[in-house]
Amino acid sequence: MFSASAEPDSLSRRLQEIHRRLVAEYGSIISFLEYNSPFELLIGVILSAQTTDLQVNKVTPVLFARFPDAAALAGAARAEVEEIIKSTGFYRSKAAHIQGAASRLVKEFQGEVPQSMSALTTLPGVGRKSANVIRSHVFGLPAIIVDTHFGRVMRRLGLGKAANADALELELLSVVPEDLQSPLSMLVNKHGRVVCLARAPRCCNCVLRDLCDYAAREQEVRV
Ligand code: SF4
């Protein structure tokens, strides 16, 4: 059985192999939110809390046609913003977050999306996961992006143990090579959405089956 406490060379080979197989399955470019600028990605990421990326992608073209940049969104009437984003759920708090973030961009960052983790996480509605999405996609920086899908799959594979998202990120930062961090984040996330499902993982159809702690345990139980 494989675990993150395995020898570093063995761990590195496992990670490379997982990456190779997932690229073969899903391709090397994985994107869930549609955007045309760092500002649009920032707003999309905030809106994606507690809803699907598909739902966010339905409302953001309308939102950005009406309010194309941070200054426009910051100065918008709250009621109009709420109406546009209503279908994403929690629309009152999300409207407050995206307008608060837009306002902060204007006041503190010359209207631009900042790069550093410390600056990004000062924006309303932006935690480490969202900041890592931006750092990875906008600035091309290495980042471990821990959402529910990624966390579940990595724990099942035996690559991380921490139950808390931030703790899992730190745990994985020490074992996943920098060049694999961003691509693996997106690929594993995709795998969690289509194969390694929360309630019933499709292990029989999984290309990572022979590399997975969970599958090995299930096999042991059966024999
Ligand atoms: S073998 Fe099963 S538990 Fe392991 S990654 Fe694949 S679907 Fe998930």
Short mmCIF file of N, CA and C in Angstrom, two decimals, residues 5-176:
data_model
loop_
_atom_site.label_atom_id
_atom_site.label_comp_id
_atom_site.label_asym_id
_atom_site.label_seq_id
_atom_site.Cartn_x
_atom_site.Cartn_y
_atom_site.Cartn_z
N SER A 5 4.23 8.67 3.38
CA SER A 5 5.45 8.46 4.16
C SER A 5 6.43 7.53 3.44
N ALA A 6 6.09 7.12 2.20
CA ALA A 6 6.95 6.26 1.43
C ALA A 6 8.27 6.98 1.12
N GLU A 7 9.26 6.23 0.66
CA GLU A 7 10.55 6.82 0.30
C GLU A 7 10.33 7.95 -0.70
N PRO A 8 11.10 9.05 -0.60
CA PRO A 8 10.88 10.19 -1.49
C PRO A 8 10.91 9.83 -2.97
N ASP A 9 11.86 8.97 -3.39
CA ASP A 9 11.94 8.60 -4.80
C ASP A 9 10.70 7.85 -5.25
N SER A 10 10.26 6.95 -4.38
CA SER A 10 9.06 6.17 -4.68
C SER A 10 7.84 7.09 -4.76
N LEU A 11 7.75 8.02 -3.84
CA LEU A 11 6.65 8.98 -3.81
C LEU A 11 6.66 9.83 -5.08
N SER A 12 7.83 10.30 -5.43
CA SER A 12 7.95 11.12 -6.63
C SER A 12 7.52 10.34 -7.88
N ARG A 13 7.94 9.07 -7.95
CA ARG A 13 7.56 8.25 -9.10
C ARG A 13 6.05 8.03 -9.13
N ARG A 14 5.46 7.80 -8.00
CA ARG A 14 4.01 7.62 -7.91
C ARG A 14 3.28 8.86 -8.41
N LEU A 15 3.72 10.01 -7.92
CA LEU A 15 3.07 11.26 -8.31
C LEU A 15 3.20 11.49 -9.82
N GLN A 16 4.38 11.23 -10.34
CA GLN A 16 4.59 11.39 -11.79
C GLN A 16 3.67 10.45 -12.56
N GLU A 17 3.53 9.23 -12.07
CA GLU A 17 2.69 8.24 -12.75
C GLU A 17 1.21 8.63 -12.68
N ILE A 18 0.79 9.09 -11.51
CA ILE A 18 -0.60 9.56 -11.37
C ILE A 18 -0.85 10.71 -12.34
N HIS A 19 0.08 11.63 -12.40
CA HIS A 19 -0.05 12.77 -13.32
C HIS A 19 -0.11 12.28 -14.76
N ARG A 20 0.77 11.39 -15.12
CA ARG A 20 0.82 10.88 -16.50
C ARG A 20 -0.50 10.23 -16.89
N ARG A 21 -1.03 9.40 -16.01
CA ARG A 21 -2.28 8.69 -16.32
C ARG A 21 -3.47 9.65 -16.40
N LEU A 22 -3.49 10.64 -15.52
CA LEU A 22 -4.63 11.57 -15.55
C LEU A 22 -4.57 12.48 -16.77
N VAL A 23 -3.37 12.85 -17.19
CA VAL A 23 -3.25 13.63 -18.43
C VAL A 23 -3.77 12.80 -19.60
N ALA A 24 -3.44 11.50 -19.60
CA ALA A 24 -3.92 10.62 -20.68
C ALA A 24 -5.45 10.55 -20.67
N GLU A 25 -6.05 10.63 -19.49
CA GLU A 25 -7.51 10.57 -19.37
C GLU A 25 -8.18 11.88 -19.76
N TYR A 26 -7.64 12.99 -19.26
CA TYR A 26 -8.37 14.26 -19.33
C TYR A 26 -7.68 15.34 -20.16
N GLY A 27 -6.46 15.08 -20.62
CA GLY A 27 -5.72 16.12 -21.32
C GLY A 27 -4.97 16.99 -20.32
N SER A 28 -4.13 17.86 -20.84
CA SER A 28 -3.26 18.62 -19.94
C SER A 28 -3.84 19.97 -19.54
N ILE A 29 -4.90 20.39 -20.20
CA ILE A 29 -5.49 21.69 -19.84
C ILE A 29 -6.88 21.46 -19.29
N ILE A 30 -7.02 21.73 -18.00
CA ILE A 30 -8.32 21.56 -17.33
C ILE A 30 -8.75 22.92 -16.82
N SER A 31 -9.96 23.31 -17.19
CA SER A 31 -10.47 24.59 -16.72
C SER A 31 -11.95 24.44 -16.42
N PHE A 32 -12.41 25.00 -15.34
CA PHE A 32 -13.82 24.85 -14.97
C PHE A 32 -14.58 26.17 -15.12
N LEU A 33 -13.96 27.26 -14.69
CA LEU A 33 -14.61 28.56 -14.79
C LEU A 33 -14.19 29.25 -16.09
N GLU A 34 -15.14 29.95 -16.71
CA GLU A 34 -14.83 30.69 -17.94
C GLU A 34 -14.55 32.15 -17.58
N TYR A 35 -13.45 32.69 -18.11
CA TYR A 35 -13.10 34.08 -17.78
C TYR A 35 -12.19 34.65 -18.86
N ASN A 36 -12.16 35.98 -18.91
CA ASN A 36 -11.33 36.67 -19.90
C ASN A 36 -10.29 37.59 -19.28
N SER A 37 -10.23 37.65 -17.97
CA SER A 37 -9.27 38.54 -17.31
C SER A 37 -9.09 38.06 -15.87
N PRO A 38 -8.01 38.49 -15.21
CA PRO A 38 -7.83 38.15 -13.79
C PRO A 38 -9.02 38.60 -12.94
N PHE A 39 -9.55 39.78 -13.24
CA PHE A 39 -10.71 40.28 -12.49
C PHE A 39 -11.89 39.32 -12.64
N GLU A 40 -12.15 38.87 -13.84
CA GLU A 40 -13.28 37.96 -14.05
C GLU A 40 -13.07 36.63 -13.33
N LEU A 41 -11.83 36.14 -13.32
CA LEU A 41 -11.59 34.89 -12.60
C LEU A 41 -11.81 35.09 -11.10
N LEU A 42 -11.30 36.19 -10.58
CA LEU A 42 -11.49 36.47 -9.15
C LEU A 42 -12.97 36.46 -8.78
N ILE A 43 -13.77 37.16 -9.54
CA ILE A 43 -15.20 37.24 -9.23
C ILE A 43 -15.86 35.86 -9.41
N GLY A 44 -15.48 35.15 -10.45
CA GLY A 44 -16.03 33.81 -10.67
C GLY A 44 -15.70 32.87 -9.53
N VAL A 45 -14.48 32.94 -9.03
CA VAL A 45 -14.07 32.07 -7.92
C VAL A 45 -14.88 32.38 -6.67
N ILE A 46 -15.10 33.65 -6.40
CA ILE A 46 -15.90 34.01 -5.22
C ILE A 46 -17.34 33.49 -5.37
N LEU A 47 -17.87 33.63 -6.59
CA LEU A 47 -19.25 33.19 -6.82
C LEU A 47 -19.40 31.67 -6.78
N SER A 48 -18.30 30.95 -6.98
CA SER A 48 -18.39 29.49 -7.11
C SER A 48 -18.57 28.77 -5.76
N ALA A 49 -18.49 29.50 -4.66
CA ALA A 49 -18.71 28.87 -3.35
C ALA A 49 -20.11 28.28 -3.28
N GLN A 50 -20.20 27.04 -2.86
CA GLN A 50 -21.49 26.37 -2.63
C GLN A 50 -22.36 26.26 -3.87
N THR A 51 -21.76 26.29 -5.05
CA THR A 51 -22.56 26.05 -6.26
C THR A 51 -21.66 25.42 -7.32
N THR A 52 -22.22 25.14 -8.48
CA THR A 52 -21.42 24.50 -9.52
C THR A 52 -20.76 25.56 -10.42
N ASP A 53 -19.66 25.18 -11.03
CA ASP A 53 -19.00 26.09 -11.96
C ASP A 53 -19.91 26.37 -13.15
N LEU A 54 -20.71 25.39 -13.52
CA LEU A 54 -21.66 25.56 -14.63
C LEU A 54 -22.61 26.71 -14.34
N GLN A 55 -23.10 26.75 -13.11
CA GLN A 55 -24.03 27.81 -12.72
C GLN A 55 -23.33 29.17 -12.75
N VAL A 56 -22.10 29.20 -12.27
CA VAL A 56 -21.34 30.46 -12.29
C VAL A 56 -21.14 30.91 -13.73
N ASN A 57 -20.80 29.97 -14.61
CA ASN A 57 -20.55 30.32 -16.01
C ASN A 57 -21.80 30.85 -16.72
N LYS A 58 -22.96 30.56 -16.15
CA LYS A 58 -24.19 31.09 -16.75
C LYS A 58 -24.42 32.56 -16.39
N VAL A 59 -24.01 32.94 -15.17
CA VAL A 59 -24.31 34.31 -14.74
C VAL A 59 -23.17 35.30 -15.04
N THR A 60 -21.94 34.82 -15.09
CA THR A 60 -20.84 35.79 -15.23
C THR A 60 -20.85 36.56 -16.57
N PRO A 61 -21.26 35.97 -17.69
CA PRO A 61 -21.30 36.80 -18.92
C PRO A 61 -22.25 37.99 -18.76
N VAL A 62 -23.36 37.78 -18.08
CA VAL A 62 -24.32 38.86 -17.86
C VAL A 62 -23.72 39.90 -16.92
N LEU A 63 -23.10 39.40 -15.85
CA LEU A 63 -22.51 40.30 -14.85
C LEU A 63 -21.40 41.16 -15.46
N PHE A 64 -20.52 40.54 -16.25
CA PHE A 64 -19.38 41.29 -16.79
C PHE A 64 -19.76 42.16 -17.98
N ALA A 65 -20.85 41.82 -18.66
CA ALA A 65 -21.33 42.71 -19.73
C ALA A 65 -21.82 44.01 -19.10
N ARG A 66 -22.41 43.88 -17.93
CA ARG A 66 -22.96 45.06 -17.24
C ARG A 66 -21.88 45.81 -16.46
N PHE A 67 -20.98 45.05 -15.81
CA PHE A 67 -19.94 45.65 -14.96
C PHE A 67 -18.58 45.05 -15.35
N PRO A 68 -17.92 45.63 -16.33
CA PRO A 68 -16.75 44.97 -16.93
C PRO A 68 -15.45 45.05 -16.13
N ASP A 69 -15.39 45.88 -15.10
CA ASP A 69 -14.13 45.95 -14.36
C ASP A 69 -14.41 46.24 -12.88
N ALA A 70 -13.34 46.30 -12.11
CA ALA A 70 -13.49 46.45 -10.66
C ALA A 70 -14.22 47.75 -10.31
N ALA A 71 -13.88 48.84 -10.99
CA ALA A 71 -14.51 50.12 -10.66
C ALA A 71 -16.01 50.07 -10.93
N ALA A 72 -16.38 49.48 -12.04
CA ALA A 72 -17.81 49.41 -12.39
C ALA A 72 -18.57 48.55 -11.39
N LEU A 73 -17.99 47.41 -11.01
CA LEU A 73 -18.68 46.54 -10.07
C LEU A 73 -18.75 47.16 -8.67
N ALA A 74 -17.66 47.82 -8.29
CA ALA A 74 -17.64 48.45 -6.96
C ALA A 74 -18.73 49.52 -6.84
N GLY A 75 -19.00 50.21 -7.94
CA GLY A 75 -19.97 51.32 -7.90
C GLY A 75 -21.38 50.91 -8.25
N ALA A 76 -21.61 49.61 -8.48
CA ALA A 76 -22.94 49.16 -8.93
C ALA A 76 -23.95 49.20 -7.78
N ALA A 77 -25.22 49.26 -8.15
CA ALA A 77 -26.29 49.18 -7.15
C ALA A 77 -26.36 47.74 -6.65
N ARG A 78 -26.37 47.56 -5.32
CA ARG A 78 -26.35 46.21 -4.74
C ARG A 78 -27.52 45.36 -5.25
N ALA A 79 -28.69 45.96 -5.35
CA ALA A 79 -29.88 45.20 -5.76
C ALA A 79 -29.72 44.63 -7.17
N GLU A 80 -29.08 45.39 -8.04
CA GLU A 80 -28.90 44.91 -9.42
C GLU A 80 -27.91 43.75 -9.45
N VAL A 81 -26.84 43.87 -8.67
CA VAL A 81 -25.85 42.78 -8.60
C VAL A 81 -26.51 41.51 -8.04
N GLU A 82 -27.29 41.69 -6.98
CA GLU A 82 -27.95 40.53 -6.37
C GLU A 82 -28.88 39.83 -7.37
N GLU A 83 -29.58 40.61 -8.13
CA GLU A 83 -30.52 40.03 -9.09
C GLU A 83 -29.78 39.20 -10.14
N ILE A 84 -28.64 39.71 -10.59
CA ILE A 84 -27.90 39.00 -11.65
C ILE A 84 -27.32 37.68 -11.12
N ILE A 85 -26.84 37.69 -9.89
CA ILE A 85 -26.13 36.49 -9.38
C ILE A 85 -27.04 35.59 -8.54
N LYS A 86 -28.30 35.90 -8.48
CA LYS A 86 -29.23 35.22 -7.57
C LYS A 86 -29.16 33.69 -7.70
N SER A 87 -29.07 33.19 -8.91
CA SER A 87 -29.15 31.74 -9.13
C SER A 87 -27.92 30.99 -8.61
N THR A 88 -26.88 31.70 -8.19
CA THR A 88 -25.70 31.01 -7.65
C THR A 88 -25.87 30.69 -6.16
N GLY A 89 -26.97 31.16 -5.55
CA GLY A 89 -27.21 30.90 -4.13
C GLY A 89 -26.44 31.86 -3.23
N PHE A 90 -26.89 31.97 -1.99
CA PHE A 90 -26.23 32.86 -1.01
C PHE A 90 -25.92 34.23 -1.64
N TYR A 91 -26.87 34.71 -2.44
CA TYR A 91 -26.57 35.84 -3.30
C TYR A 91 -26.34 37.14 -2.54
N ARG A 92 -26.94 37.26 -1.37
CA ARG A 92 -26.71 38.52 -0.62
C ARG A 92 -25.26 38.60 -0.14
N SER A 93 -24.80 37.52 0.46
CA SER A 93 -23.40 37.57 0.94
C SER A 93 -22.42 37.57 -0.23
N LYS A 94 -22.77 36.85 -1.31
CA LYS A 94 -21.86 36.86 -2.46
C LYS A 94 -21.79 38.25 -3.12
N ALA A 95 -22.92 38.92 -3.18
CA ALA A 95 -22.92 40.28 -3.75
C ALA A 95 -22.05 41.19 -2.90
N ALA A 96 -22.18 41.03 -1.58
CA ALA A 96 -21.35 41.85 -0.68
C ALA A 96 -19.87 41.52 -0.88
N HIS A 97 -19.58 40.23 -1.05
CA HIS A 97 -18.18 39.84 -1.23
C HIS A 97 -17.60 40.36 -2.54
N ILE A 98 -18.32 40.18 -3.64
CA ILE A 98 -17.72 40.58 -4.93
C ILE A 98 -17.62 42.10 -5.03
N GLN A 99 -18.59 42.81 -4.46
CA GLN A 99 -18.46 44.28 -4.49
C GLN A 99 -17.39 44.75 -3.51
N GLY A 100 -17.29 44.04 -2.38
CA GLY A 100 -16.23 44.39 -1.43
C GLY A 100 -14.86 44.13 -2.02
N ALA A 101 -14.72 43.00 -2.73
CA ALA A 101 -13.44 42.68 -3.36
C ALA A 101 -13.12 43.70 -4.45
N ALA A 102 -14.12 44.04 -5.26
CA ALA A 102 -13.90 45.01 -6.34
C ALA A 102 -13.49 46.36 -5.75
N SER A 103 -14.15 46.75 -4.69
CA SER A 103 -13.84 48.03 -4.05
C SER A 103 -12.40 48.02 -3.51
N ARG A 104 -12.01 46.91 -2.92
CA ARG A 104 -10.65 46.81 -2.37
C ARG A 104 -9.60 46.83 -3.50
N LEU A 105 -9.93 46.19 -4.63
CA LEU A 105 -9.00 46.24 -5.77
C LEU A 105 -8.77 47.69 -6.19
N VAL A 106 -9.86 48.44 -6.25
CA VAL A 106 -9.77 49.84 -6.68
C VAL A 106 -8.96 50.66 -5.67
N LYS A 107 -9.27 50.48 -4.39
CA LYS A 107 -8.66 51.33 -3.36
C LYS A 107 -7.22 50.95 -3.03
N GLU A 108 -6.93 49.64 -3.04
CA GLU A 108 -5.63 49.17 -2.55
C GLU A 108 -4.68 48.67 -3.63
N PHE A 109 -5.22 48.26 -4.77
CA PHE A 109 -4.37 47.58 -5.76
C PHE A 109 -4.50 48.17 -7.17
N GLN A 110 -4.81 49.42 -7.27
CA GLN A 110 -4.93 50.12 -8.55
C GLN A 110 -5.86 49.39 -9.53
N GLY A 111 -6.85 48.74 -8.99
CA GLY A 111 -7.83 48.07 -9.85
C GLY A 111 -7.39 46.71 -10.36
N GLU A 112 -6.17 46.28 -9.98
CA GLU A 112 -5.63 45.01 -10.48
C GLU A 112 -5.72 43.92 -9.42
N VAL A 113 -5.75 42.67 -9.86
CA VAL A 113 -5.77 41.54 -8.94
C VAL A 113 -4.34 41.32 -8.43
N PRO A 114 -4.15 41.33 -7.11
CA PRO A 114 -2.79 41.14 -6.58
C PRO A 114 -2.33 39.69 -6.70
N GLN A 115 -1.04 39.49 -6.51
CA GLN A 115 -0.44 38.17 -6.71
C GLN A 115 -0.20 37.40 -5.40
N SER A 116 0.16 38.12 -4.36
CA SER A 116 0.59 37.40 -3.15
C SER A 116 -0.58 36.79 -2.39
N MET A 117 -0.29 35.68 -1.72
CA MET A 117 -1.30 35.01 -0.91
C MET A 117 -1.81 35.97 0.16
N SER A 118 -0.91 36.70 0.79
CA SER A 118 -1.33 37.58 1.88
C SER A 118 -2.25 38.68 1.38
N ALA A 119 -1.99 39.21 0.18
CA ALA A 119 -2.86 40.27 -0.36
C ALA A 119 -4.19 39.68 -0.83
N LEU A 120 -4.13 38.56 -1.52
CA LEU A 120 -5.37 37.96 -2.05
C LEU A 120 -6.34 37.61 -0.92
N THR A 121 -5.81 37.09 0.16
CA THR A 121 -6.71 36.65 1.23
C THR A 121 -7.23 37.81 2.08
N THR A 122 -6.86 39.03 1.74
CA THR A 122 -7.52 40.18 2.38
C THR A 122 -8.81 40.54 1.64
N LEU A 123 -9.02 39.96 0.46
CA LEU A 123 -10.23 40.30 -0.30
C LEU A 123 -11.42 39.52 0.25
N PRO A 124 -12.56 40.17 0.41
CA PRO A 124 -13.74 39.48 0.93
C PRO A 124 -14.09 38.26 0.08
N GLY A 125 -14.36 37.14 0.75
CA GLY A 125 -14.78 35.93 0.03
C GLY A 125 -13.64 35.12 -0.54
N VAL A 126 -12.39 35.54 -0.29
CA VAL A 126 -11.23 34.82 -0.85
C VAL A 126 -10.44 34.16 0.27
N GLY A 127 -10.46 32.82 0.29
CA GLY A 127 -9.63 32.05 1.21
C GLY A 127 -8.43 31.47 0.46
N ARG A 128 -7.73 30.58 1.09
CA ARG A 128 -6.52 30.02 0.47
C ARG A 128 -6.83 29.27 -0.83
N LYS A 129 -7.92 28.53 -0.86
CA LYS A 129 -8.25 27.78 -2.08
C LYS A 129 -8.44 28.73 -3.25
N SER A 130 -9.26 29.75 -3.03
CA SER A 130 -9.53 30.72 -4.11
C SER A 130 -8.24 31.45 -4.50
N ALA A 131 -7.46 31.83 -3.49
CA ALA A 131 -6.21 32.53 -3.79
C ALA A 131 -5.28 31.63 -4.61
N ASN A 132 -5.26 30.35 -4.29
CA ASN A 132 -4.41 29.44 -5.05
C ASN A 132 -4.88 29.26 -6.49
N VAL A 133 -6.20 29.28 -6.69
CA VAL A 133 -6.72 29.22 -8.07
C VAL A 133 -6.17 30.40 -8.86
N ILE A 134 -6.22 31.58 -8.26
CA ILE A 134 -5.77 32.79 -8.95
C ILE A 134 -4.26 32.78 -9.16
N ARG A 135 -3.53 32.40 -8.13
CA ARG A 135 -2.07 32.36 -8.26
C ARG A 135 -1.64 31.38 -9.35
N SER A 136 -2.35 30.27 -9.42
CA SER A 136 -2.01 29.27 -10.43
C SER A 136 -2.43 29.72 -11.83
N HIS A 137 -3.69 30.09 -12.00
CA HIS A 137 -4.24 30.36 -13.33
C HIS A 137 -3.83 31.71 -13.90
N VAL A 138 -3.72 32.70 -13.04
CA VAL A 138 -3.40 34.05 -13.53
C VAL A 138 -1.89 34.27 -13.58
N PHE A 139 -1.19 33.83 -12.54
CA PHE A 139 0.22 34.16 -12.44
C PHE A 139 1.15 32.99 -12.73
N GLY A 140 0.59 31.82 -13.00
CA GLY A 140 1.41 30.67 -13.36
C GLY A 140 2.28 30.17 -12.23
N LEU A 141 1.87 30.43 -11.00
CA LEU A 141 2.66 30.00 -9.84
C LEU A 141 2.26 28.60 -9.41
N PRO A 142 3.20 27.85 -8.81
CA PRO A 142 2.82 26.54 -8.28
C PRO A 142 1.81 26.70 -7.15
N ALA A 143 0.80 25.84 -7.13
CA ALA A 143 -0.23 25.97 -6.10
C ALA A 143 -0.97 24.65 -5.93
N ILE A 144 -1.19 24.29 -4.69
CA ILE A 144 -2.05 23.14 -4.37
C ILE A 144 -3.44 23.69 -4.10
N ILE A 145 -4.39 23.32 -4.93
CA ILE A 145 -5.75 23.87 -4.83
C ILE A 145 -6.66 22.81 -4.21
N VAL A 146 -6.94 23.00 -2.93
CA VAL A 146 -7.69 21.97 -2.19
C VAL A 146 -9.17 22.34 -2.14
N ASP A 147 -9.96 21.66 -2.95
CA ASP A 147 -11.41 21.74 -2.77
C ASP A 147 -11.90 20.37 -2.33
N THR A 148 -13.20 20.20 -2.23
CA THR A 148 -13.74 18.95 -1.69
C THR A 148 -13.35 17.74 -2.54
N HIS A 149 -13.37 17.90 -3.87
CA HIS A 149 -13.04 16.78 -4.76
C HIS A 149 -11.56 16.40 -4.64
N PHE A 150 -10.72 17.40 -4.73
CA PHE A 150 -9.27 17.16 -4.65
C PHE A 150 -8.90 16.51 -3.32
N GLY A 151 -9.44 17.06 -2.23
CA GLY A 151 -9.11 16.53 -0.90
C GLY A 151 -9.52 15.07 -0.77
N ARG A 152 -10.72 14.77 -1.21
CA ARG A 152 -11.22 13.40 -1.10
C ARG A 152 -10.33 12.42 -1.86
N VAL A 153 -9.99 12.76 -3.09
CA VAL A 153 -9.21 11.83 -3.92
C VAL A 153 -7.79 11.66 -3.36
N MET A 154 -7.19 12.75 -2.95
CA MET A 154 -5.82 12.65 -2.43
C MET A 154 -5.76 11.82 -1.16
N ARG A 155 -6.77 11.97 -0.31
CA ARG A 155 -6.81 11.15 0.92
C ARG A 155 -7.02 9.68 0.56
N ARG A 156 -7.90 9.40 -0.38
CA ARG A 156 -8.14 8.01 -0.76
C ARG A 156 -6.89 7.39 -1.39
N LEU A 157 -6.22 8.17 -2.18
CA LEU A 157 -4.98 7.64 -2.79
C LEU A 157 -3.91 7.36 -1.74
N GLY A 158 -4.03 8.04 -0.59
CA GLY A 158 -3.03 7.87 0.46
C GLY A 158 -1.92 8.89 0.36
N LEU A 159 -2.18 9.97 -0.37
CA LEU A 159 -1.14 11.00 -0.54
C LEU A 159 -1.20 12.07 0.54
N GLY A 160 -2.30 12.14 1.25
CA GLY A 160 -2.42 13.12 2.32
C GLY A 160 -3.39 12.60 3.36
N LYS A 161 -3.26 13.11 4.57
CA LYS A 161 -4.11 12.62 5.66
C LYS A 161 -5.00 13.71 6.25
N ALA A 162 -4.52 14.93 6.27
CA ALA A 162 -5.21 16.00 7.00
C ALA A 162 -6.66 16.15 6.54
N ALA A 163 -7.56 16.29 7.50
CA ALA A 163 -8.98 16.46 7.17
C ALA A 163 -9.28 17.90 6.80
N ASN A 164 -8.54 18.81 7.40
CA ASN A 164 -8.73 20.24 7.15
C ASN A 164 -8.04 20.66 5.84
N ALA A 165 -8.73 21.47 5.05
CA ALA A 165 -8.22 21.82 3.71
C ALA A 165 -6.87 22.54 3.78
N ASP A 166 -6.75 23.51 4.67
CA ASP A 166 -5.49 24.26 4.75
C ASP A 166 -4.34 23.37 5.22
N ALA A 167 -4.65 22.47 6.17
CA ALA A 167 -3.62 21.55 6.66
C ALA A 167 -3.21 20.57 5.56
N LEU A 168 -4.19 20.12 4.77
CA LEU A 168 -3.87 19.20 3.67
C LEU A 168 -2.99 19.90 2.63
N GLU A 169 -3.30 21.15 2.36
CA GLU A 169 -2.48 21.92 1.42
C GLU A 169 -1.03 21.96 1.90
N LEU A 170 -0.83 22.29 3.15
CA LEU A 170 0.54 22.37 3.68
C LEU A 170 1.22 21.02 3.65
N GLU A 171 0.48 19.98 3.98
CA GLU A 171 1.03 18.62 3.95
C GLU A 171 1.51 18.28 2.53
N LEU A 172 0.68 18.61 1.54
CA LEU A 172 1.01 18.24 0.16
C LEU A 172 2.09 19.13 -0.45
N LEU A 173 2.17 20.37 0.04
CA LEU A 173 3.22 21.27 -0.48
C LEU A 173 4.60 20.68 -0.23
N SER A 174 4.71 19.88 0.83
CA SER A 174 6.02 19.32 1.16
C SER A 174 6.33 18.05 0.38
N VAL A 175 5.34 17.47 -0.28
CA VAL A 175 5.61 16.21 -1.00
C VAL A 175 5.41 16.30 -2.52
N VAL A 176 4.58 17.22 -2.98
CA VAL A 176 4.33 17.31 -4.43
C VAL A 176 5.32 18.28 -5.05
#
